[in-house]
PDB file of C-alpha atoms in Angstrom:
ATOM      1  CA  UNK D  27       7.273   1.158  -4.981  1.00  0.00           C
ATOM      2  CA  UNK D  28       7.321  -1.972  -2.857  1.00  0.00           C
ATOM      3  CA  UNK D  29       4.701  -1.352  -0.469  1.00  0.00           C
ATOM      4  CA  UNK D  30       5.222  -4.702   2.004  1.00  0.00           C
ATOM      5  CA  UNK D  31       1.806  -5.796   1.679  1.00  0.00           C
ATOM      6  CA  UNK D  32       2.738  -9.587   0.976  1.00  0.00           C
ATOM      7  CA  UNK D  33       0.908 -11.865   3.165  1.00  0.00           C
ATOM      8  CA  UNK D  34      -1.135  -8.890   4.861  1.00  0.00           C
ATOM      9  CA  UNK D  35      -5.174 -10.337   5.187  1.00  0.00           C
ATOM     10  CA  UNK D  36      -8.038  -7.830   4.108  1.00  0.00           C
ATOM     11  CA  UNK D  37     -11.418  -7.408   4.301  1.00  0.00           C
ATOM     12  CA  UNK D  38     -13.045  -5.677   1.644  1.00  0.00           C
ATOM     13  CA  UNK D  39     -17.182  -4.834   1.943  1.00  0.00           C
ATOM     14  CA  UNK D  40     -19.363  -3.910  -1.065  1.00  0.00           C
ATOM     15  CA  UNK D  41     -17.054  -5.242  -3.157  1.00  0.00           C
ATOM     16  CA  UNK D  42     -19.463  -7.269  -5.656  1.00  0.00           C
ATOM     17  CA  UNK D  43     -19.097  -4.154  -8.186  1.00  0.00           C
ATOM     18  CA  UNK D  44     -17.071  -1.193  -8.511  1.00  0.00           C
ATOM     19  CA  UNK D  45     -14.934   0.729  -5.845  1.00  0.00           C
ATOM     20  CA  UNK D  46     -15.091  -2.385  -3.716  1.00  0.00           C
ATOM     21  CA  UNK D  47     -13.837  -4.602  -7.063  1.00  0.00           C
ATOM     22  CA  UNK D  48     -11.419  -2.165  -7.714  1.00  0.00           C
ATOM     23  CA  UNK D  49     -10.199  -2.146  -4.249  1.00  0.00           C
ATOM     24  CA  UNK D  50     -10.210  -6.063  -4.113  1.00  0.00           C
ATOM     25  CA  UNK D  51      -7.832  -5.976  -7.138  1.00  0.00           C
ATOM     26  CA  UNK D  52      -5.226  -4.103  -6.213  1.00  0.00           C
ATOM     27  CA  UNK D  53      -4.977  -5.670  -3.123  1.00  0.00           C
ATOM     28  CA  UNK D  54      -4.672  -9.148  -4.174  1.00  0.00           C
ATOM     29  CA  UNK D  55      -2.066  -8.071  -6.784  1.00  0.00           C
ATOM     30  CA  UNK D  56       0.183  -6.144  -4.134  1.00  0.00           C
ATOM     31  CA  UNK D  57       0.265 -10.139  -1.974  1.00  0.00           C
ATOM     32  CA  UNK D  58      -2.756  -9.356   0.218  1.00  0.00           C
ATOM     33  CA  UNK D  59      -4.804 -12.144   1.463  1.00  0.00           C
ATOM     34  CA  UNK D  60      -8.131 -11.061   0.849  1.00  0.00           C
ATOM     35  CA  UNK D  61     -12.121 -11.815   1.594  1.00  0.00           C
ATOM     36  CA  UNK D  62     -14.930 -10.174  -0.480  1.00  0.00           C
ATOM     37  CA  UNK D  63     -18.598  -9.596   0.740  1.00  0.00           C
ATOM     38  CA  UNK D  64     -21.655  -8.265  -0.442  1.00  0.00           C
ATOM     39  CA  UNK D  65     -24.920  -9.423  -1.181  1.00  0.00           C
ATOM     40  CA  UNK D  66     -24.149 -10.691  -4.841  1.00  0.00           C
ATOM     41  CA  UNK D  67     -22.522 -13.931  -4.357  1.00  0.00           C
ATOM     42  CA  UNK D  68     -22.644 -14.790  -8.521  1.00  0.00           C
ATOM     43  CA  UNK D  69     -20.722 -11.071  -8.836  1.00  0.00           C
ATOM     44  CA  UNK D  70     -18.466 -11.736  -5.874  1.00  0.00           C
ATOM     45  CA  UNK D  71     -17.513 -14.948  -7.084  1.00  0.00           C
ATOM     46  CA  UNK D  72     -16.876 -14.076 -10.776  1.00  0.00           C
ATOM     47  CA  UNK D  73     -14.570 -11.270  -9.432  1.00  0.00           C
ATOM     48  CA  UNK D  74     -12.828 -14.315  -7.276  1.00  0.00           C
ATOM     49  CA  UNK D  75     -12.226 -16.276 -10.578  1.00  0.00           C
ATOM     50  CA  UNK D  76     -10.826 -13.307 -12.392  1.00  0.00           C
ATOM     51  CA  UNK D  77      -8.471 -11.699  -9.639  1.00  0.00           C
ATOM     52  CA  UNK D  78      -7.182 -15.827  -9.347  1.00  0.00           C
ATOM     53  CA  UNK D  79      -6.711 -15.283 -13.937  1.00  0.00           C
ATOM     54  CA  UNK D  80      -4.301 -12.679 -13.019  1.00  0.00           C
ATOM     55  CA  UNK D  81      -2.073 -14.992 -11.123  1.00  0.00           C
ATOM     56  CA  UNK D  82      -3.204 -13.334  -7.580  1.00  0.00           C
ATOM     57  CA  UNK D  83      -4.539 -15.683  -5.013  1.00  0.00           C
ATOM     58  CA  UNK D  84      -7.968 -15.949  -5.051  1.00  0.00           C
ATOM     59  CA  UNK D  85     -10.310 -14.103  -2.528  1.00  0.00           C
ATOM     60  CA  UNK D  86     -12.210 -15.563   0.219  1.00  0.00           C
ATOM     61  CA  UNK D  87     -15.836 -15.141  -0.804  1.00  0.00           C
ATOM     62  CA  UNK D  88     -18.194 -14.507   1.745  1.00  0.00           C
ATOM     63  CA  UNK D  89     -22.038 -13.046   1.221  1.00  0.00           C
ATOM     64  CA  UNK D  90     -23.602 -11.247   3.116  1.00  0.00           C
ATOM     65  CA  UNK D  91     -26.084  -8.133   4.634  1.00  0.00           C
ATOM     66  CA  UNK D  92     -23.549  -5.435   5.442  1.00  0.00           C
ATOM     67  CA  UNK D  93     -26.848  -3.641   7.324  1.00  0.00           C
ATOM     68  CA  UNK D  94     -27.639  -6.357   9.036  1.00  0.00           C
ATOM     69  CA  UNK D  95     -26.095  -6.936  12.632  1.00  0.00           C
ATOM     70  CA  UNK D  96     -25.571  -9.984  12.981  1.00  0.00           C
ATOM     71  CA  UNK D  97     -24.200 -10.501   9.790  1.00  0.00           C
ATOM     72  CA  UNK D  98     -21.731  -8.066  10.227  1.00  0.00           C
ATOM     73  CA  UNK D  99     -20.478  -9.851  12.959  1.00  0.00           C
ATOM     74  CA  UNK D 100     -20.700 -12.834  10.875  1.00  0.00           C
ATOM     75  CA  UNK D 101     -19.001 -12.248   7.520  1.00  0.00           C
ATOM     76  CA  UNK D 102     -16.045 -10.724  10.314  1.00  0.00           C
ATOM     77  CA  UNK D 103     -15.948 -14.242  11.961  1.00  0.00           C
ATOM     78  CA  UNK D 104     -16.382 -16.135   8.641  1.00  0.00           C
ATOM     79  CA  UNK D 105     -13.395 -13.884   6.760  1.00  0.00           C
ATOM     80  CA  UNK D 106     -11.415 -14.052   9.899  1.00  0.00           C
ATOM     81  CA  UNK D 107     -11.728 -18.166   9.889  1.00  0.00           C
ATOM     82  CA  UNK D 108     -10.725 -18.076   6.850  1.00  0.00           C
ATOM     83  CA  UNK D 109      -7.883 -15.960   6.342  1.00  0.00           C
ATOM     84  CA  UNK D 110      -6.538 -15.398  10.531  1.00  0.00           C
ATOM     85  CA  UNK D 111      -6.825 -11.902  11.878  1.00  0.00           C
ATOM     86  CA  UNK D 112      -8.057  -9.037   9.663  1.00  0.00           C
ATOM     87  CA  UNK D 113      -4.953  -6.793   9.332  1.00  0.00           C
ATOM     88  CA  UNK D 114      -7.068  -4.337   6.913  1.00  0.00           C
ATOM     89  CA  UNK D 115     -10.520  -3.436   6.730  1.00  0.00           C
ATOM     90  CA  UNK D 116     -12.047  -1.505   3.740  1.00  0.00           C
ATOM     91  CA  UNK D 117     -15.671  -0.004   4.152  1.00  0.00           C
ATOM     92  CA  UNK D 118     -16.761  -0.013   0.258  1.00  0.00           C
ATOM     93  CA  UNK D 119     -20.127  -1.014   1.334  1.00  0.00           C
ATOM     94  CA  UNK D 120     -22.722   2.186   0.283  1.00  0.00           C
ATOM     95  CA  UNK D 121     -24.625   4.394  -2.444  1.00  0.00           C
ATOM     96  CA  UNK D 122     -26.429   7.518  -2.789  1.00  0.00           C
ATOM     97  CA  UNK D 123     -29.943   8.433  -1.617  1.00  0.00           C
ATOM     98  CA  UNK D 124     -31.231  11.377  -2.774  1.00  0.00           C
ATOM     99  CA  UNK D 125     -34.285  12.669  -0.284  1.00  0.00           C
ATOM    100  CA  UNK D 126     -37.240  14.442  -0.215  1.00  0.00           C
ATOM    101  CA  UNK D 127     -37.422  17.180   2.765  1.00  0.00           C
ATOM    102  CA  UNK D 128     -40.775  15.239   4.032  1.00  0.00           C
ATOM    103  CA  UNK D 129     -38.731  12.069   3.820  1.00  0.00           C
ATOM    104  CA  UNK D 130     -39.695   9.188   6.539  1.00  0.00           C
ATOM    105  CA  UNK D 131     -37.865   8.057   9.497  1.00  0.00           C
ATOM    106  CA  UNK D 132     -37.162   4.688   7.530  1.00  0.00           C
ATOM    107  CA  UNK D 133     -35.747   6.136   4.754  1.00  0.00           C
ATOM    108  CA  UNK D 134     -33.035   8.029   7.051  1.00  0.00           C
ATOM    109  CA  UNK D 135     -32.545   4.908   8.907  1.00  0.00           C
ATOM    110  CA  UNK D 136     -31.653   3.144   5.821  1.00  0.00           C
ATOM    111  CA  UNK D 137     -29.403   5.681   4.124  1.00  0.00           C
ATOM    112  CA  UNK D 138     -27.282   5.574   7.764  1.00  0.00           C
ATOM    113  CA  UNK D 139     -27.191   2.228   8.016  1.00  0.00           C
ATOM    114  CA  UNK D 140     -25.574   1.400   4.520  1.00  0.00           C
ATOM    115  CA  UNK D 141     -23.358   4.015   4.914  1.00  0.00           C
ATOM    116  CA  UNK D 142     -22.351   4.650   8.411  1.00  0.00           C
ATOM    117  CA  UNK D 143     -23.638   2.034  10.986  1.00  0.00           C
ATOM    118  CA  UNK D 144     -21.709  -0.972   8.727  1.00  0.00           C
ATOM    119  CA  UNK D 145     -18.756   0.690   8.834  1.00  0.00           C
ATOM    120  CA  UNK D 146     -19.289   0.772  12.099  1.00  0.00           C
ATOM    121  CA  UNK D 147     -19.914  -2.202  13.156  1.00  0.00           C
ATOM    122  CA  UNK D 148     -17.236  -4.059  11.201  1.00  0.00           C
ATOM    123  CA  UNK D 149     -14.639  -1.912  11.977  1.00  0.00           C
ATOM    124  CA  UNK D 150     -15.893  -2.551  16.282  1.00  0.00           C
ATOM    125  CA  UNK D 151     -15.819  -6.360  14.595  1.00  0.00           C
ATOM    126  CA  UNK D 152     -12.077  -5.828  13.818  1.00  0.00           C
ATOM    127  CA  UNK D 153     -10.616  -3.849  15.896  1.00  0.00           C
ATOM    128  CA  UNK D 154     -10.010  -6.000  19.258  1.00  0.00           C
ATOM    129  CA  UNK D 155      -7.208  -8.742  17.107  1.00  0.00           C
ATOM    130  CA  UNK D 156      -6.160  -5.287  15.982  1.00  0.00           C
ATOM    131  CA  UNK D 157      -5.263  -3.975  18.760  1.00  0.00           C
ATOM    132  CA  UNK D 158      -4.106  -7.089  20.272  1.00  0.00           C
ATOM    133  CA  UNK D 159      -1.186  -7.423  17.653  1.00  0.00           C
ATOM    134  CA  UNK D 160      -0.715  -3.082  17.546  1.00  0.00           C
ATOM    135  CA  UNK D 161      -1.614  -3.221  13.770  1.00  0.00           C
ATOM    136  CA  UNK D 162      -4.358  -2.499  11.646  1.00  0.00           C
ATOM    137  CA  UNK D 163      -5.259  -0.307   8.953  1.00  0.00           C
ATOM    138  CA  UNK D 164      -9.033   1.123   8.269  1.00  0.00           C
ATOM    139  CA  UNK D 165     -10.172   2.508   5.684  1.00  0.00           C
ATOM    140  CA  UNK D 166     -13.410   4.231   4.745  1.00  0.00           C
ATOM    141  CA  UNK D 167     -15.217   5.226   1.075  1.00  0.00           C
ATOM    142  CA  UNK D 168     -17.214   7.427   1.796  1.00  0.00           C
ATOM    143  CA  UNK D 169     -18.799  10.562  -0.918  1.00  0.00           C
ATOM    144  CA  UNK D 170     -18.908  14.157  -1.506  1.00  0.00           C
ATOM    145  CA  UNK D 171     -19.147  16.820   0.997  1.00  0.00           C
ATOM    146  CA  UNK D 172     -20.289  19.506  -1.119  1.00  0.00           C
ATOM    147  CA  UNK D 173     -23.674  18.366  -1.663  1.00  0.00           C
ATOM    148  CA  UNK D 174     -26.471  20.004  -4.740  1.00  0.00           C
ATOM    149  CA  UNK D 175     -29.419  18.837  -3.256  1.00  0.00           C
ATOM    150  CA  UNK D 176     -30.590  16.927   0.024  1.00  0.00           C
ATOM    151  CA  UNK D 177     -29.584  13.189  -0.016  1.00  0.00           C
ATOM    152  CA  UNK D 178     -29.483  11.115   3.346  1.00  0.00           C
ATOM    153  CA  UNK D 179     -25.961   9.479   2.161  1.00  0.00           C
ATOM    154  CA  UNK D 180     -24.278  12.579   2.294  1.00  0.00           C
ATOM    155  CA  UNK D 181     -25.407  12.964   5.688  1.00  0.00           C
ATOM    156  CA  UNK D 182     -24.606   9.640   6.308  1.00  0.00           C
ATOM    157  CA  UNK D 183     -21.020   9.853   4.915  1.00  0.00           C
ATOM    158  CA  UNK D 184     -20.086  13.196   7.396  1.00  0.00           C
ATOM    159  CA  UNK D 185     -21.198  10.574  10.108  1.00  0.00           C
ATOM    160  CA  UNK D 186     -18.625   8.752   8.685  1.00  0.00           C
ATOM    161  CA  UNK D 187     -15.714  11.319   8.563  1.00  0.00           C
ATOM    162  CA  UNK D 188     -16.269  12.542  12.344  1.00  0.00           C
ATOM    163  CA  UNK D 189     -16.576   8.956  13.894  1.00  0.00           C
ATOM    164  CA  UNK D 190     -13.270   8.228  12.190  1.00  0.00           C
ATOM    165  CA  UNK D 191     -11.515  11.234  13.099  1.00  0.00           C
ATOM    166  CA  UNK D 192     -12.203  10.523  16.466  1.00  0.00           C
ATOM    167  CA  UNK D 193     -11.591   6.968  16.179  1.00  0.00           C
ATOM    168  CA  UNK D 194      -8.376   7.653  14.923  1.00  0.00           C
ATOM    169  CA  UNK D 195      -7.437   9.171  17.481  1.00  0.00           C
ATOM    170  CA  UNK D 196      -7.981   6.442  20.040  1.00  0.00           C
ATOM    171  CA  UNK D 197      -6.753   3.804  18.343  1.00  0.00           C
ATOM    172  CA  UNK D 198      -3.568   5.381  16.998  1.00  0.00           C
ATOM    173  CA  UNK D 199      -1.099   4.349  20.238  1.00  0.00           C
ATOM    174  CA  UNK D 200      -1.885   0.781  19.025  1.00  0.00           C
ATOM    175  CA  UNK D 201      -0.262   1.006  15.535  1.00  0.00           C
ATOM    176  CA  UNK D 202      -3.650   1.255  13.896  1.00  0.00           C
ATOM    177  CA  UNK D 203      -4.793   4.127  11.427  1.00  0.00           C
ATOM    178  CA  UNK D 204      -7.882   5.347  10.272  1.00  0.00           C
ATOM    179  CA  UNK D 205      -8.681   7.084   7.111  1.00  0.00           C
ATOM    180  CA  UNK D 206     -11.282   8.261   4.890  1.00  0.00           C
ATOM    181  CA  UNK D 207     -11.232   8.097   0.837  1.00  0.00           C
ATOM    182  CA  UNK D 208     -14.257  10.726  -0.541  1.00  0.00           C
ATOM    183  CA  UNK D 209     -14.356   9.613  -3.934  1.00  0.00           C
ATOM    184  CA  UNK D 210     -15.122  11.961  -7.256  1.00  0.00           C
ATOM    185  CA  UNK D 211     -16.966  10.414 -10.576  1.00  0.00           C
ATOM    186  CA  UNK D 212     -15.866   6.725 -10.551  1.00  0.00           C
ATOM    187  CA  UNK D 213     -16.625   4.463 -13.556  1.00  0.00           C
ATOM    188  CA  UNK D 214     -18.460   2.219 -11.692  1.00  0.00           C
ATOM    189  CA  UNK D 215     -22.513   0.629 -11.939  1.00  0.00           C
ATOM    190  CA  UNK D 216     -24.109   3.226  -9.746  1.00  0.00           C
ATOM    191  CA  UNK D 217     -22.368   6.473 -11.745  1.00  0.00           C
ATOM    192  CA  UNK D 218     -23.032   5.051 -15.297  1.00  0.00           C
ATOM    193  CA  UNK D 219     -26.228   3.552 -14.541  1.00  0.00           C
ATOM    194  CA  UNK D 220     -27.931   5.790 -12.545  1.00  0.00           C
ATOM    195  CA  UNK D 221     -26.587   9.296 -12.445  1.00  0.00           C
ATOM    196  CA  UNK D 222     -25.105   9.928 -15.915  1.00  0.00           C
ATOM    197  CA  UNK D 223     -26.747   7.039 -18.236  1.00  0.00           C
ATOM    198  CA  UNK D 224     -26.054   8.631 -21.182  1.00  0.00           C
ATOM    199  CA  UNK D 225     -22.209   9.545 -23.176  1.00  0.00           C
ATOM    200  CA  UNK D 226     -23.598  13.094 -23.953  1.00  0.00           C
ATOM    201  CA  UNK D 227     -24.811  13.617 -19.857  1.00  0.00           C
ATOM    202  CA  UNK D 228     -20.975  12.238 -18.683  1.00  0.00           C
ATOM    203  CA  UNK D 229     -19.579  14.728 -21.425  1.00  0.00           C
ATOM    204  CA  UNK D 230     -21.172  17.450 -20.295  1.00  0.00           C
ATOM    205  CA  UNK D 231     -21.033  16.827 -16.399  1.00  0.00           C
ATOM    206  CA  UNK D 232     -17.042  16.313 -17.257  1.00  0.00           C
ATOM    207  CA  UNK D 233     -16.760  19.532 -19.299  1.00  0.00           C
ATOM    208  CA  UNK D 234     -18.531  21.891 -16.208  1.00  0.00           C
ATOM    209  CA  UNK D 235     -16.742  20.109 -13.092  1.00  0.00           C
ATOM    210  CA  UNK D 236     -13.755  17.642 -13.517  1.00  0.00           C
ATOM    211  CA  UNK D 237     -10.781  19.965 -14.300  1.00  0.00           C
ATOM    212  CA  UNK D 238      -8.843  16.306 -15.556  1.00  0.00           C
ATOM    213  CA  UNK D 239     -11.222  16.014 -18.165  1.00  0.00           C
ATOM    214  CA  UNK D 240     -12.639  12.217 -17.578  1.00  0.00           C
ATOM    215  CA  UNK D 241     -13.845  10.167 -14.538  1.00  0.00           C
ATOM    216  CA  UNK D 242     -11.975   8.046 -13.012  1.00  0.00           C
ATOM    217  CA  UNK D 243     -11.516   4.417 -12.244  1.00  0.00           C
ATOM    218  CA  UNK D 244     -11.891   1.876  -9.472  1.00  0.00           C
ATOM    219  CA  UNK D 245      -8.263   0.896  -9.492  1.00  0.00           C
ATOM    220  CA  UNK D 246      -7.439   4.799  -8.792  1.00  0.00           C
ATOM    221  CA  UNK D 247      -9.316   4.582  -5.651  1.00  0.00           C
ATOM    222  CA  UNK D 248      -7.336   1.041  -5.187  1.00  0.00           C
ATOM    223  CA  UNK D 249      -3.978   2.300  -5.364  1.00  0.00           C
ATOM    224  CA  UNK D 250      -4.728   5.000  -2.323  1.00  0.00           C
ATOM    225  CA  UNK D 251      -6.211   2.521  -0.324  1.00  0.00           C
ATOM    226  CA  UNK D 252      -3.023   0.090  -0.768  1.00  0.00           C
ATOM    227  CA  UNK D 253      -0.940   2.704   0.169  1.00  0.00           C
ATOM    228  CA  UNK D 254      -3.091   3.526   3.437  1.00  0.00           C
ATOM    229  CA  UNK D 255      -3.085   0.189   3.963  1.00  0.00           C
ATOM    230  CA  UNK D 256       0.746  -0.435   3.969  1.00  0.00           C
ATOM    231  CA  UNK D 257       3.150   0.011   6.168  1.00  0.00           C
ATOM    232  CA  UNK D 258       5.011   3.400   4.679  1.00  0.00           C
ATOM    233  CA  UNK D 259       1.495   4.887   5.506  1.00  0.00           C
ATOM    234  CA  UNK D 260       1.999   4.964   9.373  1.00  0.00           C
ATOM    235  CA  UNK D 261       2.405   8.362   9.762  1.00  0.00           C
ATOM    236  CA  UNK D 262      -1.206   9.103   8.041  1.00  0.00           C
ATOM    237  CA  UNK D 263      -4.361   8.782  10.020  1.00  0.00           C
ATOM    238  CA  UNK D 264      -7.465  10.852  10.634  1.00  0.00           C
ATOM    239  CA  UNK D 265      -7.188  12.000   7.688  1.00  0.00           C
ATOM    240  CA  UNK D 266     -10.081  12.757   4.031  1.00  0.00           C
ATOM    241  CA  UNK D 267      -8.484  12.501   1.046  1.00  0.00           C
ATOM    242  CA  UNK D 268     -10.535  13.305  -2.413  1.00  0.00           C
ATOM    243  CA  UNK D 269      -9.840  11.230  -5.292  1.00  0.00           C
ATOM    244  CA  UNK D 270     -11.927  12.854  -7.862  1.00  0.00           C
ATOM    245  CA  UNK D 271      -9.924  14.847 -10.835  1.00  0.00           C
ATOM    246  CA  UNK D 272     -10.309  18.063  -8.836  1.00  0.00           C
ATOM    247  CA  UNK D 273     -14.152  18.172  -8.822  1.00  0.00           C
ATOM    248  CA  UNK D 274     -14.416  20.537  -6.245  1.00  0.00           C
ATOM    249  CA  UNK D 275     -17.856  21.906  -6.932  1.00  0.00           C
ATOM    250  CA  UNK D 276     -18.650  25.660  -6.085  1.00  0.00           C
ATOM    251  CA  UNK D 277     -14.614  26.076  -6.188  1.00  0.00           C
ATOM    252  CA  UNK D 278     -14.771  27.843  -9.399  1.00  0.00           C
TER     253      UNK D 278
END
């Protein structure tokens, strides 16, 4: 499916590792113009060097502190320098944060700022040349909405859905759409590293909740967001859509 993506320009956050790499990938290789940031600049730019292997152009690199304010506004100026006005924006940028009930005020503060204040404030970075040329496509990652136990994130991430919900209904007479990706068990550094180290824990966590039988990879979250992203998408806004397998917990 031609998806008319060629010469688009798209911001992708976290996108050092992972979803965000994935995501980065399958843009460039559908003709979009695209900038990277995160805080790994050695990881952002070895992804640069093998998207440009491919054949794809090569992203615009930019670091930065997705939490940070000002360098929100920043890596937005620097990517839109670089590249002309952001057509897409993809909010990558996050990670789990399990919590204890007694957990301090800075620990919630940091969960929401990773992953809902960035999005925030890059897609309020983005959205005025949106609007100005009645185009634009947002997109969110965001996580599970069935949590097991208490973890800031997941608070953080319903933040997330609501805000764009309502966003996308504001912004929708100006050609721009706003949509949220909640994404299952992705291959990815902070799945295998952290919550299922081990072939025998993935087996098992596979076996009891992920009716597809494996987890999936970056480039599957990649392909929905190009679609999103493209033009044969306009219809679709406000909307969550799962990519996970069918791990629905508590739906069996």
């Amino acid at each position: 499916m031609e998806l008319n993506l060629k010469g688009r320009t798209a911001l992708v956050s976290g996108a050092s590792a992972g979803i965000g790499a994935g995501v980065a990938r399958i843009l460039a290789q559908q003709g979009v113009r695209v900038a990277i940031t995160a805080r790994r600049r050695d990881l952002l730019e070895q992804l640069a060097a093998q998207i440009a292997a491919t054949g794809a152009e090569a992203p615009i690199v930019v670091t930065g502190d997705v939490t940070a304010a000002d360098d929100a506004k920043r890596i937005v100026a620097e990517a839109t320098a670089a590249l002309g006005p952001i057509d897409i924006l993809v909010n990558c940028a996050g990670g789990s944060r399990p919590t204890q009930q007694d957990a301090a005020d800075a620990d919630w503060d940091e969960a929401f700022a990773l992953n809902f204040t960035a999005a925030r404030r890059l897609t309020q970075a983005v959205l005025p040349a949106m609007q100005a040329r009645q185009w634009g496509r947002i997109v969110n990652i965001s996580g599970s909405m069935e949590p097991r136990s208490l973890n800031a994130a997941s608070a953080a991430k319903a933040a997330l859905h609501l805000w764009a919900k309502g966003l996308s209904c504001d912004v929708a007479a100006h050609g721009i759409t706003v949509n949220t990706i909640p994404p299952g068990r992705i291959n990815s550094e902070q799945i295998r590293d952290k919550l299922h180290p081990s072939e025998e824990s993935r087996r098992a966590f596979i076996a009891r909740n992920i009716p597809i039988g494996y987890f999936g990879e970056p480039e599957d979250i990649g392909h929905l967001v190009a679609f999103l992203a493209s033009p044969l998408a306009r219809y679709i806004t406000g909307a969550v859509i799962p990519v996970d397998g069918g791990m629905h917990y508590y739906a069996h």
